[in-house]
CSV table of C-alpha atoms and ligand atoms in Angstrom, one decimal:
chain,number,residue,atom,x,y,z
D,198,GLU,CA,-53.7,-14.0,-18.9
D,199,HIS,CA,-54.2,-10.3,-19.3
D,200,LEU,CA,-51.9,-8.1,-17.2
D,201,ASP,CA,-52.2,-4.3,-16.9
D,202,PRO,CA,-49.2,-2.3,-18.1
D,203,HIS,CA,-46.9,-1.4,-15.2
D,204,VAL,CA,-44.6,1.4,-14.3
D,205,ILE,CA,-41.9,-0.1,-12.1
D,206,VAL,CA,-40.3,2.3,-9.7
D,207,LEU,CA,-37.0,0.9,-8.6
D,208,PHE,CA,-35.5,2.3,-5.4
D,209,GLY,CA,-31.8,1.5,-4.7
D,210,ALA,CA,-31.4,1.2,-8.5
D,211,THR,CA,-27.6,1.6,-8.3
D,212,GLY,CA,-27.2,-0.9,-5.5
D,213,ASP,CA,-25.7,-4.4,-5.6
D,214,LEU,CA,-28.9,-6.3,-5.8
D,215,SER,CA,-30.1,-4.1,-8.6
D,216,ARG,CA,-26.9,-4.6,-10.5
D,217,ARG,CA,-26.8,-8.4,-10.0
D,218,LYS,CA,-30.3,-9.5,-10.1
D,219,LEU,CA,-33.0,-6.8,-10.6
D,220,LEU,CA,-31.8,-5.1,-13.7
D,221,PRO,CA,-30.9,-8.4,-15.5
D,222,GLY,CA,-34.3,-9.8,-14.4
D,223,LEU,CA,-36.3,-6.8,-15.4
D,224,THR,CA,-34.5,-6.8,-18.8
D,225,TYR,CA,-35.6,-10.4,-19.4
D,226,LEU,CA,-39.2,-9.8,-18.3
D,227,ALA,CA,-39.5,-6.6,-20.2
D,228,LEU,CA,-38.5,-8.3,-23.4
D,229,SER,CA,-40.4,-11.5,-22.8
D,230,SER,CA,-44.0,-12.2,-23.5
D,231,LEU,CA,-44.6,-13.2,-19.9
D,232,ALA,CA,-44.8,-9.7,-18.5
D,233,PRO,CA,-47.1,-6.9,-19.5
D,234,GLU,CA,-45.8,-3.7,-21.2
D,235,VAL,CA,-43.5,-1.9,-18.7
D,236,GLN,CA,-41.7,1.4,-18.1
D,237,ILE,CA,-39.1,1.7,-15.4
D,238,VAL,CA,-38.3,4.7,-13.3
D,239,ALA,CA,-35.0,4.1,-11.5
D,240,THR,CA,-34.0,6.1,-8.5
D,241,SER,CA,-31.2,6.0,-5.8
D,242,LEU,CA,-29.1,8.3,-3.8
D,243,GLU,CA,-26.7,8.9,-6.7
D,244,ASP,CA,-26.9,11.9,-8.8
D,245,LEU,CA,-27.2,10.5,-12.3
D,246,ASP,CA,-29.2,11.4,-15.4
D,247,ASP,CA,-31.0,9.0,-17.8
D,248,ASP,CA,-27.9,8.4,-20.0
D,249,ALA,CA,-25.6,7.7,-17.1
D,250,PHE,CA,-28.1,5.3,-15.5
D,251,ARG,CA,-28.6,3.5,-18.8
D,252,ALA,CA,-24.8,3.1,-19.1
D,253,PHE,CA,-24.8,1.7,-15.5
D,254,ALA,CA,-27.6,-0.7,-16.4
D,255,PHE,CA,-25.9,-1.8,-19.5
D,256,GLN,CA,-22.8,-2.7,-17.5
D,257,ALA,CA,-24.9,-4.6,-15.0
D,258,VAL,CA,-26.8,-6.5,-17.5
D,259,SER,CA,-23.7,-7.4,-19.6
D,260,GLU,CA,-22.0,-8.7,-16.5
D,261,PHE,CA,-24.8,-10.5,-14.7
D,262,SER,CA,-27.5,-11.5,-17.2
D,263,THR,CA,-27.5,-15.3,-17.6
D,264,ARG,CA,-29.0,-14.8,-21.1
D,265,PRO,CA,-27.0,-12.9,-23.6
D,266,LEU,CA,-28.7,-9.9,-25.2
D,267,ASN,CA,-28.0,-8.4,-28.7
D,268,LYS,CA,-27.8,-4.7,-29.3
D,269,GLU,CA,-31.4,-4.5,-30.7
D,270,GLN,CA,-32.7,-6.1,-27.5
D,271,TRP,CA,-30.7,-3.8,-25.3
D,272,ASP,CA,-31.9,-0.7,-27.2
D,273,ALA,CA,-35.5,-2.0,-26.8
D,274,PHE,CA,-35.0,-2.2,-23.1
D,275,ALA,CA,-32.9,0.9,-22.6
D,276,CYS,CA,-35.6,3.2,-24.0
D,277,LYS,CA,-37.9,2.0,-21.2
D,278,LEU,CA,-35.5,3.3,-18.5
D,279,ARG,CA,-35.6,6.7,-16.8
D,280,TYR,CA,-33.7,7.9,-13.8
D,281,VAL,CA,-34.5,10.5,-11.2
D,282,PRO,CA,-32.3,11.0,-8.2
D,283,GLN,CA,-34.0,10.5,-4.9
D,284,SER,CA,-32.7,13.9,-3.7
D,285,ALA,CA,-34.9,15.5,-6.4
D,286,GLY,CA,-37.8,14.8,-4.0
D,287,PRO,CA,-41.4,13.5,-4.3
D,288,GLU,CA,-42.6,15.9,-7.0
D,289,ALA,CA,-39.8,15.0,-9.4
D,290,LEU,CA,-40.5,11.3,-8.8
D,291,ALA,CA,-44.2,11.8,-9.4
D,292,LYS,CA,-43.5,13.7,-12.6
D,293,ALA,CA,-41.2,10.9,-13.9
D,294,VAL,CA,-43.8,8.3,-13.1
D,295,ALA,CA,-46.5,10.4,-14.9
D,296,GLU,CA,-44.3,10.6,-18.0
D,297,ALA,CA,-43.7,6.9,-17.9
D,298,GLU,CA,-47.4,6.2,-17.5
D,299,GLY,CA,-48.0,8.5,-20.5
D,300,GLU,CA,-46.1,6.0,-22.6
D,301,LEU,CA,-48.3,3.1,-21.5
D,302,GLY,CA,-51.9,4.2,-22.1
D,303,GLU,CA,-54.8,3.3,-20.0
D,304,GLY,CA,-55.2,1.2,-16.8
D,305,VAL,CA,-51.5,1.5,-15.7
D,306,ARG,CA,-50.5,0.0,-12.4
D,307,ARG,CA,-47.4,0.8,-10.4
D,308,LEU,CA,-45.0,-1.6,-8.8
D,309,HIS,CA,-42.5,0.0,-6.3
D,310,TYR,CA,-39.5,-2.1,-5.7
D,311,LEU,CA,-37.8,-1.1,-2.4
D,312,SER,CA,-34.3,-2.4,-2.8
D,313,VAL,CA,-33.1,-0.4,0.2
D,314,PRO,CA,-31.8,-1.3,3.7
D,315,PRO,CA,-34.3,-1.5,6.5
D,316,ARG,CA,-33.4,1.9,7.9
D,317,ALA,CA,-34.2,3.6,4.6
D,318,ALA,CA,-37.5,1.7,3.9
D,319,LEU,CA,-39.7,4.0,5.8
D,320,ALA,CA,-38.3,7.2,4.2
D,321,VAL,CA,-39.1,5.6,0.8
D,322,VAL,CA,-42.6,4.7,1.8
D,323,THR,CA,-43.2,8.3,3.1
D,324,MET,CA,-41.8,9.6,-0.2
D,325,LEU,CA,-44.3,7.5,-2.1
D,326,ARG,CA,-47.1,8.9,0.0
D,327,ASP,CA,-45.9,12.4,-0.6
D,328,ALA,CA,-45.6,11.8,-4.3
D,329,GLY,CA,-49.2,10.5,-4.4
D,330,LEU,CA,-48.0,7.1,-5.6
D,331,VAL,CA,-50.1,4.8,-3.4
D,332,GLU,CA,-53.2,4.2,-5.5
D,333,ARG,CA,-53.1,1.5,-8.1
D,334,SER,CA,-49.8,0.5,-6.6
D,335,ARG,CA,-48.1,-2.5,-5.1
D,336,VAL,CA,-44.9,-2.4,-3.2
D,337,ILE,CA,-42.1,-5.1,-3.0
D,338,MET,CA,-40.0,-4.8,0.1
D,339,GLU,CA,-36.6,-6.4,0.5
D,340,LYS,CA,-35.4,-8.2,3.5
D,341,PRO,CA,-34.3,-7.8,6.3
D,342,PHE,CA,-37.7,-6.6,7.4
D,343,GLY,CA,-36.6,-4.6,10.4
D,344,THR,CA,-33.6,-5.6,12.4
D,345,ASP,CA,-35.3,-7.0,15.5
D,346,LEU,CA,-38.8,-7.5,16.9
D,347,GLU,CA,-39.4,-3.9,17.9
D,348,SER,CA,-38.2,-2.4,14.6
D,349,ALA,CA,-40.1,-5.0,12.6
D,350,ILE,CA,-43.3,-4.2,14.4
D,351,LYS,CA,-42.7,-0.5,14.0
D,352,LEU,CA,-41.8,-0.8,10.3
D,353,ASN,CA,-44.9,-2.9,9.7
D,354,ASP,CA,-47.1,-0.4,11.5
D,355,GLN,CA,-45.7,2.5,9.6
D,356,VAL,CA,-45.9,0.9,6.3
D,357,HIS,CA,-49.5,-0.1,7.0
D,358,GLY,CA,-50.1,3.6,7.6
D,359,VAL,CA,-49.6,4.1,3.9
D,360,PHE,CA,-50.1,0.8,2.1
D,361,GLN,CA,-52.6,-2.0,2.9
D,362,GLU,CA,-51.3,-5.4,3.6
D,363,ARG,CA,-52.6,-6.7,0.3
D,364,GLN,CA,-50.5,-4.1,-1.6
D,365,ILE,CA,-47.3,-5.3,0.2
D,366,PHE,CA,-45.1,-8.0,-1.2
D,367,ARG,CA,-42.2,-8.9,1.2
D,368,ILE,CA,-39.8,-10.7,-1.1
D,369,ASP,CA,-37.7,-13.7,-0.1
D,370,HIS,CA,-36.0,-14.7,-3.3
D,371,PHE,CA,-35.3,-18.2,-2.0
D,372,LEU,CA,-39.0,-19.0,-2.3
D,373,GLY,CA,-38.8,-18.0,-5.9
D,374,LYS,CA,-36.3,-20.7,-6.7
D,375,GLU,CA,-37.6,-23.6,-8.6
D,376,ALA,CA,-36.3,-26.0,-6.0
D,377,ALA,CA,-38.0,-24.3,-3.1
D,378,GLN,CA,-41.4,-24.6,-4.9
D,379,ASN,CA,-40.5,-28.1,-5.8
D,380,ILE,CA,-40.6,-29.0,-2.1
D,381,LEU,CA,-44.3,-28.2,-2.1
D,382,ALA,CA,-44.9,-30.3,-5.2
D,383,PHE,CA,-42.8,-33.1,-3.9
D,384,ARG,CA,-44.5,-33.2,-0.5
D,385,PHE,CA,-48.1,-32.5,-1.5
D,386,ALA,CA,-48.5,-33.8,-5.0
D,387,ASN,CA,-47.4,-37.3,-4.0
D,388,GLY,CA,-48.9,-39.9,-1.6
D,389,LEU,CA,-45.5,-41.5,-1.2
D,390,PHE,CA,-43.5,-39.1,1.0
D,391,GLU,CA,-46.0,-37.4,3.3
D,392,PRO,CA,-46.7,-40.5,5.5
D,393,ILE,CA,-43.0,-40.7,6.5
D,394,TRP,CA,-42.6,-36.9,6.8
D,395,ASN,CA,-42.5,-36.7,10.6
D,396,ARG,CA,-40.6,-37.5,13.8
D,397,ASN,CA,-41.3,-41.3,13.5
D,398,PHE,CA,-39.2,-41.6,10.4
D,399,ILE,CA,-37.0,-38.5,10.2
D,400,ASP,CA,-34.0,-38.3,12.4
D,401,HIS,CA,-32.9,-34.7,11.6
D,402,VAL,CA,-32.9,-32.0,8.9
D,403,GLN,CA,-30.0,-29.9,7.6
D,404,ILE,CA,-30.3,-26.7,5.7
D,405,ASP,CA,-26.9,-25.9,4.6
D,406,ILE,CA,-26.0,-22.8,2.5
D,407,PRO,CA,-22.3,-22.2,2.4
D,408,GLU,CA,-21.1,-19.4,0.1
D,409,VAL,CA,-17.7,-18.9,-1.5
D,410,LEU,CA,-18.6,-15.2,-2.1
D,411,GLY,CA,-17.3,-12.6,0.3
D,412,LEU,CA,-18.6,-9.1,0.9
D,413,ASP,CA,-18.0,-7.9,-2.6
D,414,ARG,CA,-19.2,-4.3,-2.5
D,415,ARG,CA,-21.5,-4.7,0.3
D,416,ALA,CA,-19.4,-4.1,3.4
D,417,GLY,CA,-21.6,-1.2,4.6
D,418,PHE,CA,-24.8,-3.3,4.5
D,419,TYR,CA,-23.2,-6.5,5.7
D,420,GLU,CA,-21.4,-4.9,8.8
D,421,ALA,CA,-24.8,-3.8,10.0
D,422,THR,CA,-26.5,-7.0,9.2
D,423,GLY,CA,-24.4,-10.2,9.6
D,424,ALA,CA,-25.2,-13.7,8.5
D,425,TYR,CA,-28.1,-14.3,10.9
D,426,LYS,CA,-30.2,-11.4,9.7
D,427,ASP,CA,-29.0,-11.6,6.1
D,428,MET,CA,-29.7,-15.2,5.6
D,429,VAL,CA,-31.2,-17.2,8.5
D,430,VAL,CA,-34.1,-15.1,9.7
D,431,THR,CA,-35.1,-14.8,6.1
D,432,HIS,CA,-34.1,-17.4,3.6
D,433,LEU,CA,-33.2,-20.4,5.8
D,434,PHE,CA,-36.3,-20.1,8.0
D,435,GLN,CA,-38.6,-19.6,5.1
D,436,VAL,CA,-37.3,-22.7,3.4
D,437,MET,CA,-37.5,-24.5,6.7
D,438,ALA,CA,-41.2,-23.6,6.8
D,439,PHE,CA,-41.8,-25.3,3.4
D,440,VAL,CA,-40.1,-28.4,4.7
D,441,ALA,CA,-41.9,-28.4,8.0
D,442,MET,CA,-45.4,-27.1,7.4
D,443,GLU,CA,-48.6,-29.1,7.5
D,444,PRO,CA,-50.4,-29.6,4.2
D,445,PRO,CA,-52.3,-26.4,3.5
D,446,THR,CA,-56.0,-26.6,2.7
D,447,ALA,CA,-55.3,-25.2,-0.7
D,448,LEU,CA,-52.4,-24.0,-2.8
D,449,GLU,CA,-53.3,-20.4,-2.3
D,450,PRO,CA,-51.6,-17.6,-0.4
D,451,ARG,CA,-53.7,-17.5,2.8
D,452,ALA,CA,-53.7,-21.2,3.4
D,453,ILE,CA,-49.9,-21.4,2.8
D,454,SER,CA,-49.1,-18.4,5.0
D,455,GLU,CA,-51.3,-19.8,7.8
D,456,GLU,CA,-49.4,-23.1,7.8
D,457,LYS,CA,-46.0,-21.4,7.6
D,458,ASN,CA,-46.9,-19.0,10.4
D,459,LYS,CA,-47.9,-22.0,12.6
D,460,VAL,CA,-44.4,-23.4,12.0
D,461,PHE,CA,-42.9,-20.1,13.1
D,462,ARG,CA,-45.1,-20.0,16.2
D,463,SER,CA,-43.9,-23.6,17.1
D,464,LEU,CA,-40.3,-22.7,16.6
D,465,LEU,CA,-38.6,-22.6,20.0
D,466,PRO,CA,-36.7,-19.4,20.8
D,467,ILE,CA,-33.2,-19.6,19.4
D,468,GLU,CA,-30.9,-20.1,22.3
D,469,PRO,CA,-27.4,-18.7,22.2
D,470,ARG,CA,-25.9,-22.0,23.4
D,471,HIS,CA,-27.2,-23.7,20.3
D,472,VAL,CA,-25.5,-21.2,18.0
D,473,VAL,CA,-22.0,-21.0,16.6
D,474,ARG,CA,-21.2,-17.5,15.2
D,475,GLY,CA,-18.1,-17.2,13.1
D,476,GLN,CA,-16.1,-14.5,11.4
D,477,TYR,CA,-13.6,-15.3,8.7
D,478,LEU,CA,-10.0,-14.3,9.3
D,479,GLY,CA,-9.2,-11.0,7.5
D,480,TYR,CA,-12.8,-9.7,7.7
D,481,ARG,CA,-11.9,-6.9,10.1
D,482,GLY,CA,-9.2,-5.7,7.7
D,483,GLU,CA,-11.6,-5.2,4.8
D,484,GLU,CA,-12.6,-1.8,3.6
D,485,GLY,CA,-15.7,-0.5,5.3
D,486,VAL,CA,-15.5,-3.0,8.2
D,487,ASN,CA,-14.9,-1.9,11.8
D,488,PRO,CA,-11.5,-3.2,12.9
D,489,GLU,CA,-13.1,-4.5,16.1
D,490,SER,CA,-16.2,-5.8,14.4
D,491,ASP,CA,-18.3,-8.4,16.1
D,492,THR,CA,-20.5,-9.0,13.0
D,493,GLU,CA,-20.8,-12.7,12.1
D,494,THR,CA,-20.0,-13.8,8.6
D,495,PHE,CA,-20.9,-17.4,9.5
D,496,ILE,CA,-23.6,-18.9,11.5
D,497,ALA,CA,-24.7,-22.5,12.4
D,498,LEU,CA,-27.5,-23.3,14.8
D,499,ARG,CA,-29.8,-25.9,16.0
D,500,ALA,CA,-33.5,-25.1,15.8
D,501,ARG,CA,-36.5,-27.0,17.2
D,502,ILE,CA,-40.0,-27.0,16.0
D,503,ASP,CA,-42.1,-28.0,19.0
D,504,ASN,CA,-45.2,-29.5,17.5
D,505,TRP,CA,-46.6,-33.0,17.1
D,506,ARG,CA,-44.9,-33.6,13.8
D,507,TRP,CA,-41.4,-32.4,14.7
D,508,ALA,CA,-40.9,-32.7,18.5
D,509,GLY,CA,-37.5,-34.1,19.1
D,510,VAL,CA,-36.2,-33.6,15.5
D,511,PRO,CA,-33.4,-31.1,15.3
D,512,PHE,CA,-33.1,-28.8,12.4
D,513,TYR,CA,-29.5,-27.8,11.8
D,514,LEU,CA,-28.9,-24.6,9.8
D,515,ARG,CA,-25.7,-23.3,8.5
D,516,THR,CA,-24.5,-20.5,6.2
D,517,GLY,CA,-21.6,-18.2,5.8
D,518,LYS,CA,-19.4,-16.2,3.5
D,519,ARG,CA,-15.9,-17.2,2.2
D,520,MET,CA,-16.5,-20.8,2.8
D,521,ALA,CA,-15.1,-23.8,1.1
D,522,GLU,CA,-17.8,-24.3,-1.5
D,523,GLY,CA,-21.0,-22.7,-2.7
D,524,GLN,CA,-23.9,-25.1,-2.0
D,525,ARG,CA,-27.5,-24.8,-1.1
D,526,ILE,CA,-28.9,-28.0,0.2
D,527,ILE,CA,-31.7,-29.2,2.3
D,528,SER,CA,-31.0,-32.7,3.5
D,529,ILE,CA,-33.5,-34.9,5.3
D,530,ALA,CA,-31.9,-37.7,7.3
D,531,PHE,CA,-34.1,-40.8,7.9
D,532,LYS,CA,-33.8,-43.0,10.9
D,533,GLU,CA,-31.7,-46.1,10.5
D,534,ALA,CA,-33.2,-49.6,10.3
D,535,PRO,CA,-34.1,-50.7,13.8
D,536,LYS,CA,-32.0,-53.9,13.5
D,537,SER,CA,-29.3,-54.9,11.1
D,538,MET,CA,-29.1,-58.5,9.9
D,539,PHE,CA,-26.1,-57.7,7.7
D,540,PRO,CA,-22.8,-59.1,8.7
D,541,ALA,CA,-20.2,-56.9,10.4
D,542,GLY,CA,-18.0,-55.4,7.8
D,543,SER,CA,-20.7,-55.4,5.1
D,544,GLY,CA,-20.7,-51.7,5.1
D,545,VAL,CA,-24.2,-51.1,6.4
D,546,GLY,CA,-24.5,-48.0,8.6
D,547,THR,CA,-21.0,-46.9,7.9
D,548,GLN,CA,-22.0,-44.3,5.4
D,549,GLY,CA,-24.7,-42.6,7.5
D,550,PRO,CA,-28.4,-42.8,7.3
D,551,ASP,CA,-30.6,-42.6,4.1
D,552,HIS,CA,-31.1,-39.1,2.9
D,553,LEU,CA,-33.4,-37.2,0.7
D,554,THR,CA,-31.6,-34.1,-0.6
D,555,PHE,CA,-33.0,-31.1,-2.3
D,556,ASP,CA,-30.4,-29.1,-4.1
D,557,LEU,CA,-31.5,-25.5,-4.4
D,558,ALA,CA,-28.8,-24.7,-7.0
D,559,ASP,CA,-29.8,-23.2,-10.3
D,560,GLU,CA,-29.8,-26.6,-11.7
D,561,THR,CA,-32.4,-28.0,-9.2
D,562,LYS,CA,-31.8,-31.6,-8.1
D,563,VAL,CA,-33.6,-34.0,-5.8
D,564,SER,CA,-31.8,-37.1,-4.8
D,565,LEU,CA,-32.4,-40.1,-2.5
D,566,SER,CA,-29.6,-42.1,-1.1
D,567,PHE,CA,-29.9,-45.5,0.4
D,568,TYR,CA,-28.0,-48.8,0.9
D,569,GLY,CA,-28.0,-51.4,-1.8
D,570,LYS,CA,-26.0,-54.4,-2.6
D,571,ARG,CA,-22.7,-54.1,-4.3
D,572,PRO,CA,-22.6,-56.6,-7.2
D,573,GLY,CA,-20.5,-59.7,-6.7
D,574,PRO,CA,-20.1,-62.6,-4.2
D,575,GLY,CA,-21.1,-62.2,-0.6
D,576,MET,CA,-23.1,-59.4,0.9
D,577,ARG,CA,-21.4,-56.0,0.7
D,578,LEU,CA,-23.4,-52.8,0.8
D,579,ASP,CA,-22.9,-49.5,-0.8
D,580,LYS,CA,-24.7,-46.2,-0.7
D,581,LEU,CA,-26.7,-45.8,-3.9
D,582,SER,CA,-28.6,-42.8,-5.1
D,583,MET,CA,-31.5,-41.9,-7.3
D,584,GLN,CA,-31.4,-38.5,-8.7
D,585,PHE,CA,-33.7,-36.1,-10.6
D,586,SER,CA,-32.6,-32.9,-12.1
D,587,THR,CA,-34.5,-30.1,-13.8
D,588,HIS,CA,-32.2,-30.7,-16.8
D,589,ASP,CA,-33.9,-34.1,-17.2
D,590,THR,CA,-37.4,-32.6,-17.6
D,591,GLY,CA,-36.8,-31.1,-21.0
D,592,HIS,CA,-38.1,-27.8,-19.6
D,593,ALA,CA,-34.8,-26.4,-18.2
D,594,GLY,CA,-35.1,-23.5,-20.6
D,595,ASP,CA,-38.3,-22.4,-19.0
D,596,VAL,CA,-36.7,-21.8,-15.6
D,597,LEU,CA,-37.2,-18.3,-14.4
D,598,GLU,CA,-34.6,-16.7,-12.1
D,599,ALA,CA,-36.1,-16.3,-8.6
D,600,TYR,CA,-36.4,-12.6,-8.9
D,601,GLU,CA,-38.1,-12.8,-12.3
D,602,ARG,CA,-40.6,-15.2,-11.0
D,603,LEU,CA,-41.4,-13.1,-8.0
D,604,ILE,CA,-41.6,-9.8,-9.7
D,605,LEU,CA,-44.0,-11.3,-12.2
D,606,ASP,CA,-46.1,-12.8,-9.3
D,607,ALA,CA,-46.2,-9.3,-7.7
D,608,MET,CA,-47.5,-7.8,-11.0
D,609,ARG,CA,-50.1,-10.5,-11.0
D,610,GLY,CA,-51.0,-9.7,-7.4
D,611,ASP,CA,-50.2,-13.3,-6.3
D,612,HIS,CA,-48.9,-13.4,-2.7
D,613,THR,CA,-48.3,-17.2,-2.6
D,614,LEU,CA,-44.5,-17.0,-2.4
D,615,PHE,CA,-44.3,-13.8,-0.3
D,616,THR,CA,-44.2,-13.5,3.5
D,617,THR,CA,-46.6,-11.8,5.9
D,618,ALA,CA,-46.1,-9.2,8.6
D,619,GLU,CA,-47.2,-11.8,11.2
D,620,GLY,CA,-44.7,-14.4,10.0
D,621,ILE,CA,-41.9,-11.9,10.0
D,622,GLU,CA,-42.7,-10.7,13.5
D,623,SER,CA,-42.8,-14.3,14.9
D,624,LEU,CA,-39.4,-15.0,13.5
D,625,TRP,CA,-38.0,-11.9,15.1
D,626,GLU,CA,-39.6,-12.8,18.3
D,627,ARG,CA,-38.0,-16.3,18.3
D,628,SER,CA,-34.7,-14.7,17.5
D,629,MET,CA,-34.6,-12.3,20.4
D,630,PRO,CA,-32.7,-14.5,22.9
D,631,LEU,CA,-29.9,-14.8,20.3
D,632,LEU,CA,-30.0,-11.1,19.3
D,633,GLU,CA,-29.9,-10.0,22.9
D,634,ASP,CA,-27.1,-12.2,24.0
D,635,PRO,CA,-25.0,-13.3,21.0
D,636,PRO,CA,-22.1,-15.7,21.7
D,637,PRO,CA,-18.8,-14.1,20.7
D,638,VAL,CA,-17.7,-14.7,17.1
D,639,LYS,CA,-15.2,-17.5,16.6
D,640,PRO,CA,-12.6,-17.1,13.8
D,641,TYR,CA,-12.4,-19.4,10.8
D,642,THR,CA,-10.1,-19.7,7.9
D,643,PRO,CA,-11.5,-18.4,4.6
D,644,GLY,CA,-12.1,-21.4,2.4
D,645,SER,CA,-13.1,-23.7,5.3
D,646,TRP,CA,-16.4,-25.0,6.6
D,647,GLY,CA,-16.5,-22.7,9.6
D,648,PRO,CA,-15.1,-22.7,13.1
D,649,ASN,CA,-14.4,-26.1,14.7
D,650,ALA,CA,-17.3,-25.7,17.1
D,651,ILE,CA,-19.7,-26.7,14.3
D,652,HIS,CA,-19.0,-30.4,14.9
D,653,GLN,CA,-20.0,-30.3,18.6
D,654,LEU,CA,-23.1,-28.4,17.6
D,655,ILE,CA,-24.3,-31.3,15.4
D,656,ALA,CA,-22.9,-34.2,17.3
D,657,PRO,CA,-23.7,-37.2,17.3
D,658,HIS,CA,-24.7,-36.4,13.7
D,659,ALA,CA,-22.4,-35.1,11.1
D,660,TRP,CA,-22.6,-32.3,8.5
D,661,ARG,CA,-23.4,-33.8,5.1
D,662,LEU,CA,-21.3,-31.3,3.3
D,663,PRO,CA,-18.7,-31.7,1.8
D,664,PHE,CA,-20.2,-34.6,-0.2
V,757,BG6,C1,-29.0,-12.6,-0.4
V,757,BG6,C2,-28.0,-12.2,0.7
V,757,BG6,O1,-30.3,-12.4,0.1
V,757,BG6,O2,-28.9,-13.9,-0.8
V,757,BG6,C3,-26.6,-12.5,0.1
V,757,BG6,O3,-28.2,-10.9,1.0
V,757,BG6,C4,-26.5,-13.9,-0.4
V,757,BG6,O4,-25.7,-12.2,1.2
V,757,BG6,C5,-27.6,-14.2,-1.4
V,757,BG6,O5,-25.2,-14.0,-1.0
V,757,BG6,C6,-27.6,-15.6,-1.8
V,757,BG6,O6,-28.6,-15.8,-2.8
V,757,BG6,P1,-28.4,-16.9,-4.0
V,757,BG6,O7,-29.6,-16.8,-4.7
V,757,BG6,O8,-27.2,-16.5,-4.7
V,757,BG6,O9,-28.1,-18.2,-3.3
């Protein structure tokens, strides 16, 4: 596949996301044969020069790249990097981009990566317009896309004043994870599962993404965002849409967005009484956090998708910082057998329903748990499990990190794994009851599974984690 050479303009280049994911990912792509020839113009609010930025990037890549680089490779990447402070204004940016284009020859495209908070996104878009960097360009926008319905509509309108929707790639890196895409393969490439993928056979669904990680260096961003906007309205709902959507007419962007958007439209508004907001003890004392902060670092909620397939099937979502374990699972609980012929004490039903579990960890796993007979006399039952892992495929080395996959897709102009303005707006709309009247945060101990109220929320079911 031929791809035009690209100048990648990275806004927020010294931020946390850039350090952890974007610079390591760009390094990999730039040195691999997957991506076209690239040059990178980095920019941020910090006043650095090319050398200082290269040193920053070197640090980031050494610390966070999952694939070690040798000096030769680093040098080959470093010479593709330029830095221009955002304060230097649109002309300076345009000049740096023109220089970078000069290194690449004919037919160069531009990819602007906006790794900036929602309140800064518009200023960047305006700057791109003023710098004349709209033609031959695509723009990747980072979540959260706005902070509520009104700001999302406004942001979409204003961005549409400069870029056309087909130029815009709203990134949700969870959709770039192998395991998320595997949900589509699993559901729609097989005849086996789809017939039971509905309210007649499925009891409930859990999407559970606890993190051990705390704020790290992101207090400023996190205080203004919180777990709901940082994770739920983006990643968890996006993944939920892959689980819940109807089969699309084709595996192409429009068809997939249509089906996802239908799920969002069927989502019932998120009611505060079905939400547990939590804040870990000690959060208010952290640097950069308001001592009276009401920002949630944890959230669990019950969502309902009110359509023919899912009516009556609760979707339980949970995520938070400083929790007991880092996990990313989607767990589908099937209804129990209608009648048990097994003797009391045989163990049937004591270990919960049968589950299909997608593990969105870097080593993707799918497992199915069910009752089977324990070897030996009599009839004793145990939970058994069948498991598949990417490591078993022999292709584990081909896995791209989510950001790598999605940046590459944006360079190819492929919107399949990106989200639309309409989808984002419906999600904010469904979120408004919660945003307007959030229940007070409940404290939880760092290293736990969240406030106690999570058990009432899910009763009579139980959280699958910890395994
Ligand atoms: C990001 C959130 O989008 O996703 C972070 O802003 C979170 O708060 C991260 O830690 C989790 O992503 P991953 O890929 O590490 O599970």
